[in-house]
Tab-separated table of C-alpha atoms and ligand atoms in Angstrom:
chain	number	residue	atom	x	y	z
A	250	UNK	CA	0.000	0.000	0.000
A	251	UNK	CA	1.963	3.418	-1.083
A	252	UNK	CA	1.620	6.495	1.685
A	253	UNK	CA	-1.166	8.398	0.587
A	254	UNK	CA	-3.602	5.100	0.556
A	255	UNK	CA	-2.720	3.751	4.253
A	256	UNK	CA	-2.969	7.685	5.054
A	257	UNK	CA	-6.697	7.809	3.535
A	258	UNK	CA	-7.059	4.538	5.541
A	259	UNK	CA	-6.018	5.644	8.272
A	260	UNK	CA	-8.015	8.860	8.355
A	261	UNK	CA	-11.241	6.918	7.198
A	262	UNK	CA	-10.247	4.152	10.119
A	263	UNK	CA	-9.690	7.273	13.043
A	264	UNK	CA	-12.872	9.370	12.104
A	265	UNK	CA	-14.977	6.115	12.103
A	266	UNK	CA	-14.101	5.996	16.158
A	267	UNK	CA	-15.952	8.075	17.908
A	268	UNK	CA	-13.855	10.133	20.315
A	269	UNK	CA	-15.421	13.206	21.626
A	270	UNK	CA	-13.026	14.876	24.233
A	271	UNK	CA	-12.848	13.050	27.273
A	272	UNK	CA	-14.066	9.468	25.300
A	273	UNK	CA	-10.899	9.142	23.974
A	274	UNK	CA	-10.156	5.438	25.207
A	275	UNK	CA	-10.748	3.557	22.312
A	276	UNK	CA	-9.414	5.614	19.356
A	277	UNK	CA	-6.215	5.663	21.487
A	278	UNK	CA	-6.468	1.941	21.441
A	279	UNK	CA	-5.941	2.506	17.739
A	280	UNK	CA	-3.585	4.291	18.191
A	281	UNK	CA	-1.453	2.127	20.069
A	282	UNK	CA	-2.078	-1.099	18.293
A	283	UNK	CA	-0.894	0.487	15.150
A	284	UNK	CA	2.032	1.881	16.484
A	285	UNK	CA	3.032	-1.801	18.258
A	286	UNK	CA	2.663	-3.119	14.747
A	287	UNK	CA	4.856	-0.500	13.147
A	288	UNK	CA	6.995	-2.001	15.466
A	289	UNK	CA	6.984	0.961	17.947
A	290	UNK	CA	6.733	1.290	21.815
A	291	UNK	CA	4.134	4.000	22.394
A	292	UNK	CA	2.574	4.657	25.840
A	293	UNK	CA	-0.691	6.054	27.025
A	294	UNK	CA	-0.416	8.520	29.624
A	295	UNK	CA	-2.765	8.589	32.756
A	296	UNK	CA	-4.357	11.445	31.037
A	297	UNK	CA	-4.870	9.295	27.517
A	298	UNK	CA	-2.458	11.483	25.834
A	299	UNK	CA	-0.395	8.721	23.275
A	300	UNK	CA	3.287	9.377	23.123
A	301	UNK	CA	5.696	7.195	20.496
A	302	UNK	CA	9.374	7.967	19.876
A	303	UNK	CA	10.260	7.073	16.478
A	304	UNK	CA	13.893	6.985	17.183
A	305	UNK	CA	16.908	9.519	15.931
A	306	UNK	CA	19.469	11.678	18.050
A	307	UNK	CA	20.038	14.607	18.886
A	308	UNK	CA	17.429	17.828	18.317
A	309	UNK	CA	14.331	16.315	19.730
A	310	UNK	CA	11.061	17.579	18.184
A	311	UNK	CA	8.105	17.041	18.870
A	312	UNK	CA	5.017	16.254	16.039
A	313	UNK	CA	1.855	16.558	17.978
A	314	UNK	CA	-2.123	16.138	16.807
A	315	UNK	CA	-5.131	15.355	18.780
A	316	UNK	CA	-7.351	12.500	18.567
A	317	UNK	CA	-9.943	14.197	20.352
A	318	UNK	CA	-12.787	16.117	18.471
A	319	UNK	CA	-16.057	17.847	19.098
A	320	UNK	CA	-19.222	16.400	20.442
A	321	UNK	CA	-21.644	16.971	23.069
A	322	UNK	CA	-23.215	15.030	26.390
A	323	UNK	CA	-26.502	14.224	27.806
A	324	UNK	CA	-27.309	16.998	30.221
A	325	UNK	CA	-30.603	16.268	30.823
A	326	UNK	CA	-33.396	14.010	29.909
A	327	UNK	CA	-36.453	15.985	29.498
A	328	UNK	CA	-40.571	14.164	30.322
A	329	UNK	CA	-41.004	13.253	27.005
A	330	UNK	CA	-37.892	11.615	26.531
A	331	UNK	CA	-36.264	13.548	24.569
A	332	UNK	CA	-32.383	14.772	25.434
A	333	UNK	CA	-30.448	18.399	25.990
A	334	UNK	CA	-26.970	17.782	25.276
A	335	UNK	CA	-24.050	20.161	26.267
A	336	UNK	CA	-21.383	21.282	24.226
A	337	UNK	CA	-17.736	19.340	24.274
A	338	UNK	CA	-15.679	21.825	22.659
A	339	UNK	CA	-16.752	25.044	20.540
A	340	UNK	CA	-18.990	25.175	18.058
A	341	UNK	CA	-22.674	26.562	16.692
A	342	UNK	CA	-25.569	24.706	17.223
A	343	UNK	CA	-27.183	25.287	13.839
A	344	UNK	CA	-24.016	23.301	12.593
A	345	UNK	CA	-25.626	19.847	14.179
A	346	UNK	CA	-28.781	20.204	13.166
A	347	UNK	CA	-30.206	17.149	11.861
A	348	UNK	CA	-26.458	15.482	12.450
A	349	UNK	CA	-27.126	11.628	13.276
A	350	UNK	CA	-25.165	11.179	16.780
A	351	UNK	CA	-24.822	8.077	19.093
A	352	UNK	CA	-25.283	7.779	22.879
A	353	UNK	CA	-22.441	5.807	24.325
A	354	UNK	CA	-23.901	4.905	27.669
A	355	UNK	CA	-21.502	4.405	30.797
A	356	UNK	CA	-22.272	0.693	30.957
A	357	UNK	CA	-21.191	0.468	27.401
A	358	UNK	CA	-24.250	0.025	25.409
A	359	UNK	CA	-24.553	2.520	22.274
A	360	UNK	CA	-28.064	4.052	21.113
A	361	UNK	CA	-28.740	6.118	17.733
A	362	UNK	CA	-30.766	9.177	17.567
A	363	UNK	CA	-30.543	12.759	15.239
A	364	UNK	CA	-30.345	16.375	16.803
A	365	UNK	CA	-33.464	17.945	15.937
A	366	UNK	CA	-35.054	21.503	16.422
A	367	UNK	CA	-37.719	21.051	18.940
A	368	UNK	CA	-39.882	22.394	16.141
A	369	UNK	CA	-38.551	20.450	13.423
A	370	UNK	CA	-41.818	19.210	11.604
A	371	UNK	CA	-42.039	22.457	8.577
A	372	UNK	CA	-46.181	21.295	7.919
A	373	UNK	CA	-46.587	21.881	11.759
A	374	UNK	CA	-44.854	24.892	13.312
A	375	UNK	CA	-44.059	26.328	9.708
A	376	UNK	CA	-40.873	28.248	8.749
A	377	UNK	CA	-38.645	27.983	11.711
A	378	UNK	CA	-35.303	29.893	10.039
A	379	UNK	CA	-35.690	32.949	12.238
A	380	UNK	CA	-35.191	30.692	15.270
A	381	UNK	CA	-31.523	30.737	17.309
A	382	UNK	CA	-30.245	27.470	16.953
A	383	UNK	CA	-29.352	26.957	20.711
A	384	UNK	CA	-29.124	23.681	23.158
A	385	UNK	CA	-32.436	24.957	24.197
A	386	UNK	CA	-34.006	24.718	20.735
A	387	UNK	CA	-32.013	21.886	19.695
A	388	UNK	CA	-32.908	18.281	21.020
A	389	UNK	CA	-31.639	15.190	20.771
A	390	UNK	CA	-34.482	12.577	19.580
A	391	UNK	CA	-33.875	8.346	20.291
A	392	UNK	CA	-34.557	6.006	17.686
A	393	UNK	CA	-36.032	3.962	20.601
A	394	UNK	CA	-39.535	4.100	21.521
A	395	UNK	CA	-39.231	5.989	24.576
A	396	UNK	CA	-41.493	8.899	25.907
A	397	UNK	CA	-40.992	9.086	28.814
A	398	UNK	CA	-37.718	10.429	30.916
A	399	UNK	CA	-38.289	6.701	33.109
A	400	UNK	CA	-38.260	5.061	29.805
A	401	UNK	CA	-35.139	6.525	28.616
A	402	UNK	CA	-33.375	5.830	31.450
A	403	UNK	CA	-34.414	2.227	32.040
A	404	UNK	CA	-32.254	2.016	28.556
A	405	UNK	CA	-29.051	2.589	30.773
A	406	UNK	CA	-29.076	6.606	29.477
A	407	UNK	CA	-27.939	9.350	31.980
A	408	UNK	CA	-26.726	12.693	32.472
A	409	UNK	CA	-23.121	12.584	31.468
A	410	UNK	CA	-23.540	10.291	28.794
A	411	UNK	CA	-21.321	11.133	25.957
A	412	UNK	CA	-22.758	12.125	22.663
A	413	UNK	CA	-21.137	11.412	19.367
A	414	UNK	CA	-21.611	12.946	15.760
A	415	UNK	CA	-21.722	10.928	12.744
A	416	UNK	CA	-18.936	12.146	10.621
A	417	UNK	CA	-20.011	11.466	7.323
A	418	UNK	CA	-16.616	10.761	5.699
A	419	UNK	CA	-16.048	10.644	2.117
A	420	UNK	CA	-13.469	10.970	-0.314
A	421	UNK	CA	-13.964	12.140	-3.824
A	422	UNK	CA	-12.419	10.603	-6.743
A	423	UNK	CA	-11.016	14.316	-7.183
A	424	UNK	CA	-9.273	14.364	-3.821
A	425	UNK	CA	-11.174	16.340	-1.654
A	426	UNK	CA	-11.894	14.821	1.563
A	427	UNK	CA	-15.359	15.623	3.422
A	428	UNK	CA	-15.903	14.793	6.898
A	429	UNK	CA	-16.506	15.843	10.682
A	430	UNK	CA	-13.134	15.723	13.098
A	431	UNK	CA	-10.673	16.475	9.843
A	432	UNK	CA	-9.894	18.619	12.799
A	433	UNK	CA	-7.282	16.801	14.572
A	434	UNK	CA	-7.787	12.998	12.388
A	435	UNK	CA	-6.526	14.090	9.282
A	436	UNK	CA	-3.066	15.156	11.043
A	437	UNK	CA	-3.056	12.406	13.146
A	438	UNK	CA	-3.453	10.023	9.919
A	439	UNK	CA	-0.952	12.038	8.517
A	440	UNK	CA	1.485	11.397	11.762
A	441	UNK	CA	0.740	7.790	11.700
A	442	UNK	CA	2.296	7.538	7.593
A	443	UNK	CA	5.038	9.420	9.139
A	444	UNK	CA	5.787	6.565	11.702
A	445	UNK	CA	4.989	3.976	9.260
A	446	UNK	CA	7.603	5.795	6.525
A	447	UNK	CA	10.408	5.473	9.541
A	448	UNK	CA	9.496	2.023	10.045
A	449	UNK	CA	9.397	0.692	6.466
A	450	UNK	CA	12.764	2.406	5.951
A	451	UNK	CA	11.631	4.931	3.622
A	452	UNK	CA	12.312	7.988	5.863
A	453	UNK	CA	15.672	8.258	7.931
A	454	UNK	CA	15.845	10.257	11.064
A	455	UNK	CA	18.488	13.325	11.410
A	456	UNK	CA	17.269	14.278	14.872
A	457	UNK	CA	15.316	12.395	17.417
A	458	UNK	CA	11.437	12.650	16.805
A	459	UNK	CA	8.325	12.227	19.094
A	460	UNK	CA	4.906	11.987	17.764
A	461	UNK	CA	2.771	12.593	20.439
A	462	UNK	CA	-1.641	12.633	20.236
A	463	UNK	CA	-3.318	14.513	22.471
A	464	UNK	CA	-6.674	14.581	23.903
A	465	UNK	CA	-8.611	17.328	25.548
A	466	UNK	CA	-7.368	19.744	23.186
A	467	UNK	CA	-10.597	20.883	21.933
A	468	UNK	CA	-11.222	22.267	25.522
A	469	UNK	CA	-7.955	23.402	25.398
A	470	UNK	CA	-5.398	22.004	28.083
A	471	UNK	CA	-4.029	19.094	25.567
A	472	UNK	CA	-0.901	19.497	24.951
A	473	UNK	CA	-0.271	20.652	28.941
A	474	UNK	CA	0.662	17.278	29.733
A	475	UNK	CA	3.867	17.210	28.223
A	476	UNK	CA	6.172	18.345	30.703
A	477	UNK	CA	8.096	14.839	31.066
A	478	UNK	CA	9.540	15.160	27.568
A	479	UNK	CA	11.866	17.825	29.199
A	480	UNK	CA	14.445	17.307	26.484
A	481	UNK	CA	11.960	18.682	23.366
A	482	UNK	CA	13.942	21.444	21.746
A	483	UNK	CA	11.123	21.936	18.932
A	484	UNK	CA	8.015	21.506	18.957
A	485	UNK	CA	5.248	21.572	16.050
A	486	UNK	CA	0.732	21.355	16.418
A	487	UNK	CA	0.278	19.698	13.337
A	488	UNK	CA	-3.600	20.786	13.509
A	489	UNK	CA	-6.068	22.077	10.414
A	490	UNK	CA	-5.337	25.237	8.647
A	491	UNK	CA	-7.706	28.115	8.922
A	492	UNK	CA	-9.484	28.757	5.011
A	493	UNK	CA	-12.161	31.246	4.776
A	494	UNK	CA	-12.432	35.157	4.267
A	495	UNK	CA	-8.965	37.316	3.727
A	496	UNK	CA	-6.754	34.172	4.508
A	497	UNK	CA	-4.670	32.713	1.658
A	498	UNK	CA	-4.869	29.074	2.440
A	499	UNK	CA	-6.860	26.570	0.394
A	500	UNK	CA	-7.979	23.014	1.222
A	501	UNK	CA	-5.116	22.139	-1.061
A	502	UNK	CA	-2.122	23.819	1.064
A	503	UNK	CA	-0.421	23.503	3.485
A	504	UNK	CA	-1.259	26.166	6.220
A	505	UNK	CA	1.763	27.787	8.806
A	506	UNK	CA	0.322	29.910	11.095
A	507	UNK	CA	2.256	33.075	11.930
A	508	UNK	CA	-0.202	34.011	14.772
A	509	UNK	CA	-3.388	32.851	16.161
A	510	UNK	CA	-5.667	33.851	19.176
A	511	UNK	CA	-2.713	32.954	21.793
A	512	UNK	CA	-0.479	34.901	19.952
A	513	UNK	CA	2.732	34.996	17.238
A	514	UNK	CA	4.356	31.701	16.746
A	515	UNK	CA	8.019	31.565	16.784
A	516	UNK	CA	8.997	33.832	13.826
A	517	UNK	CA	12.771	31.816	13.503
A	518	UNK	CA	10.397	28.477	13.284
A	519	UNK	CA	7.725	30.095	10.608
A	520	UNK	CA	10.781	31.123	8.893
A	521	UNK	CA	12.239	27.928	8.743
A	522	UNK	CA	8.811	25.893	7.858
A	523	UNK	CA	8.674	28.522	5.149
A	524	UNK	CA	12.076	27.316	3.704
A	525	UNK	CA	11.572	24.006	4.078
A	526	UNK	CA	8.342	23.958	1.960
A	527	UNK	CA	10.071	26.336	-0.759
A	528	UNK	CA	12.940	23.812	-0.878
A	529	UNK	CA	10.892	20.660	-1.816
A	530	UNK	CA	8.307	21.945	-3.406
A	531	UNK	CA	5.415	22.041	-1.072
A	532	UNK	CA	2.417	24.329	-1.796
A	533	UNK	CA	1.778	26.453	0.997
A	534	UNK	CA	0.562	29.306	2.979
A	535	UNK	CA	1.439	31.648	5.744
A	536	UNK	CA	-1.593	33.068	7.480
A	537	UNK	CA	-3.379	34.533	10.624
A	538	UNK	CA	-5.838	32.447	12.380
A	539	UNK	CA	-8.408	34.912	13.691
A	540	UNK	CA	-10.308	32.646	16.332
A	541	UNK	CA	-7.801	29.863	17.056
A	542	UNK	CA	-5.502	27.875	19.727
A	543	UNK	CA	-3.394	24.840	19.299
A	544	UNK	CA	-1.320	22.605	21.367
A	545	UNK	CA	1.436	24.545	21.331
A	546	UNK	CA	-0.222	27.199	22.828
A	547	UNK	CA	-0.969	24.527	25.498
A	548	UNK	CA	2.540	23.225	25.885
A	549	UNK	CA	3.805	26.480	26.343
A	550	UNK	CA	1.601	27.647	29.145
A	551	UNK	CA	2.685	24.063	30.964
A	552	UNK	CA	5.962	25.945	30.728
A	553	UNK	CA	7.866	23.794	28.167
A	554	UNK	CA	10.575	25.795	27.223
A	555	UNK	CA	10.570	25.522	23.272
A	556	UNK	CA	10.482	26.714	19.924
A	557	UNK	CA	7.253	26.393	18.536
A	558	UNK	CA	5.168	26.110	15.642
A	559	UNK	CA	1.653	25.083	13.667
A	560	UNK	CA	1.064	23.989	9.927
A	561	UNK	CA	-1.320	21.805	8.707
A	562	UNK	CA	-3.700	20.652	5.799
A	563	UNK	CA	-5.956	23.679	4.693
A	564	UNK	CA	-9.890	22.942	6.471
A	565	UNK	CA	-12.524	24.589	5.230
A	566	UNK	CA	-15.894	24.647	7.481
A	567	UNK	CA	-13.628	24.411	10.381
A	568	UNK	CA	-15.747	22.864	13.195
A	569	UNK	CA	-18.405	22.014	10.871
A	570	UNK	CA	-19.083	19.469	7.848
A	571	UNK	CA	-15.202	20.484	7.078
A	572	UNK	CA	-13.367	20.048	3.900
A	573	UNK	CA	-9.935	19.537	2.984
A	574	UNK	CA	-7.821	17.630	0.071
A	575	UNK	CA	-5.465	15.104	-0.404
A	576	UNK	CA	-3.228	17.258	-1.695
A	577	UNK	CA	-2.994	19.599	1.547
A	578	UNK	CA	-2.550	16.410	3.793
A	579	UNK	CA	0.504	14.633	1.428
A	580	UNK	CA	1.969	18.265	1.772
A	581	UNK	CA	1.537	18.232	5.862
A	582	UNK	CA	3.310	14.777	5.441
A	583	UNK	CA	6.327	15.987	3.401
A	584	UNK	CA	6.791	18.872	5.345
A	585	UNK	CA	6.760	16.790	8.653
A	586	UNK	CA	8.965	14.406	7.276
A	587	UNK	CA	11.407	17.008	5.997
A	588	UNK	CA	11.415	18.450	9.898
A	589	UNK	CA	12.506	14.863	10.750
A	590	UNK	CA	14.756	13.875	8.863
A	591	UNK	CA	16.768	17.353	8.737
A	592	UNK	CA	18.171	19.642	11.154
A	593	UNK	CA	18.428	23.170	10.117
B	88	LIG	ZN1	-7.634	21.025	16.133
């Protein structure tokens, strides 16, 4: 299988997990029996946060990308059965409307519903489009028949149940790549090729390289677990580039973020991403994220003491029914692997 397939595979194998943040346990199982096979020996931290040397010396850097993605959880089961969720990580409401989710219940047991507007039926309550999508106007319906709040909860459903939102994943035969949870996934399938390009023998380390995946990022302390790896010099987020208004980036770059929400990356490190992308050829993109934070961002307030950057695959519909390309994730890969396998 050549790179960009087992990357596709990869991607289509991590968004099929659900892992809203703070469910993390079994997409981290992935990640961990993939790594073992690659011939790796990665290890889960107490938090869930999967860390894998790949080997090399000297220069440590570290690739991170989070696992974890958007959802929501039961907050409350209403009389007639239906659900309010609450929001795991940041987005707008109107952007899971009608979204298929699952309820993954704490004993285990998984149940399928849709979000729905509480006054979803149009030949009922008529045009609805002036309404606020909100938690409060959004519900989540079972496809159970339950109607009652005792009825849903003899099904093993309760407050603090985590929610999950079908991604929808597809890949045109023109390379763009639609799905939910491109933001982290598509970097962390990208990360995986990486490791399996070291391991096959196709990639040789000049410096030695951690990939690490995070979870809780999307409610921002990921990355603030990192503090054992006290000899990271470098550091990169390998997250999804910002597309949309006066930015530059397309779904078919790659994106390196000069400054985001937290602040201006390390100039000397854009700089240097910059050349490296110039030097093999990689289509790419310097920009400003107006509403953003990565890991980095995260690392840095744990007080690692590092050079840091952020580039990734162009997303459009960031937090939505995103959009990127292959093109902008075989780009992420080559720039990653030049970052590995050089010093500059
Ligand atoms: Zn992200």
């Amino acid at each position: 299988m050549d790179k960009q397939t087992y990357m596709i595979e990869q991607l289509k194998t991590l968004t099929g997990i659900p892992s809203p943040t703070g469910m993390t346990g079994a997409v981290t199982d992935h990640l961990l029996a993939e790594l073992t096979r690659l011939g790796f020996q990665p290890e889960r931290t107490p938090k869930g946060t999967v860390i894998c040397c790949l080997g090399g010396e000297g220069h440590p850097v570290l690739l991170s990308a989070h696992v974890d993605t958007l959802g929501a959880m039961v907050r409350a089961i209403k009389g007639n059965g239906h659900l309010r969720y609450t929001h795991l990580g940041g987005y707008d409401d109107n952007n899971i409307e009608n979204e298929n989710i699952l309820v993954h219940t704490a004993d285990g047991k998984t149940y399928s519903g849709t979000v729905y507007s509480s006054k979803a039926s149009a030949h009922v309550w008529g045009s609805q489009s002036a309404t606020l999508r909100s938690d409060e106007f959004l519900e989540v319906i079972l496809d159970e028949d339950v109607h009652t709040k005792a009825a849903v909860e003899a099904l093993g459903i309760a407050v603090g149940d985590f929610i999950s939102l079908d991604p929808r994943t597809v890949v045109t035969g023109s390379g763009y790549i639609k799905s939910r949870h491109l933001d982290d996934k598509a970097s962390s399938a990208v990360l995986l090729t990486l490791a399996r390009e070291v391991a096959e023998g196709r990639v040789t380390l000049g410096r030695k390289v951690y990939i690490v995946f995070t979870v809780y990022e999307e409610v921002g302390h990921g990355a603030s677990a990192l503090g054992k790896l006290t000899d990271v010099e470098d550091m990169i987020a390998v997250d999804m580039g910002c597309v949309g208004d006066d930015l530059t980036c397309t779904e078919q770059q790659v994106s390196i973020c000069a400054k985001d929400s937290g602040g201006p990356y390390d100039a000397s490190f854009v700089k240097e991403l910059v050349a490296r992308c110039k030097e093999k050829n990689v289509d790419y993109a310097v920009d400003i994220y107006p509403s953003y934070g990565s890991d980095a961002g995260a690392a840095l307030r744990s007080g690692m003491e590092i050079r840091f950057a952020c580039c990734g695959q162009g997303v459009f519909a960031s937090h939505g029914y995103e959009r990127t390309h292959v093109k902008g994730m075989m780009g992420t890969l080559a720039l990653v692997t030049n970052v590995a396998e050089v010093v500059k």
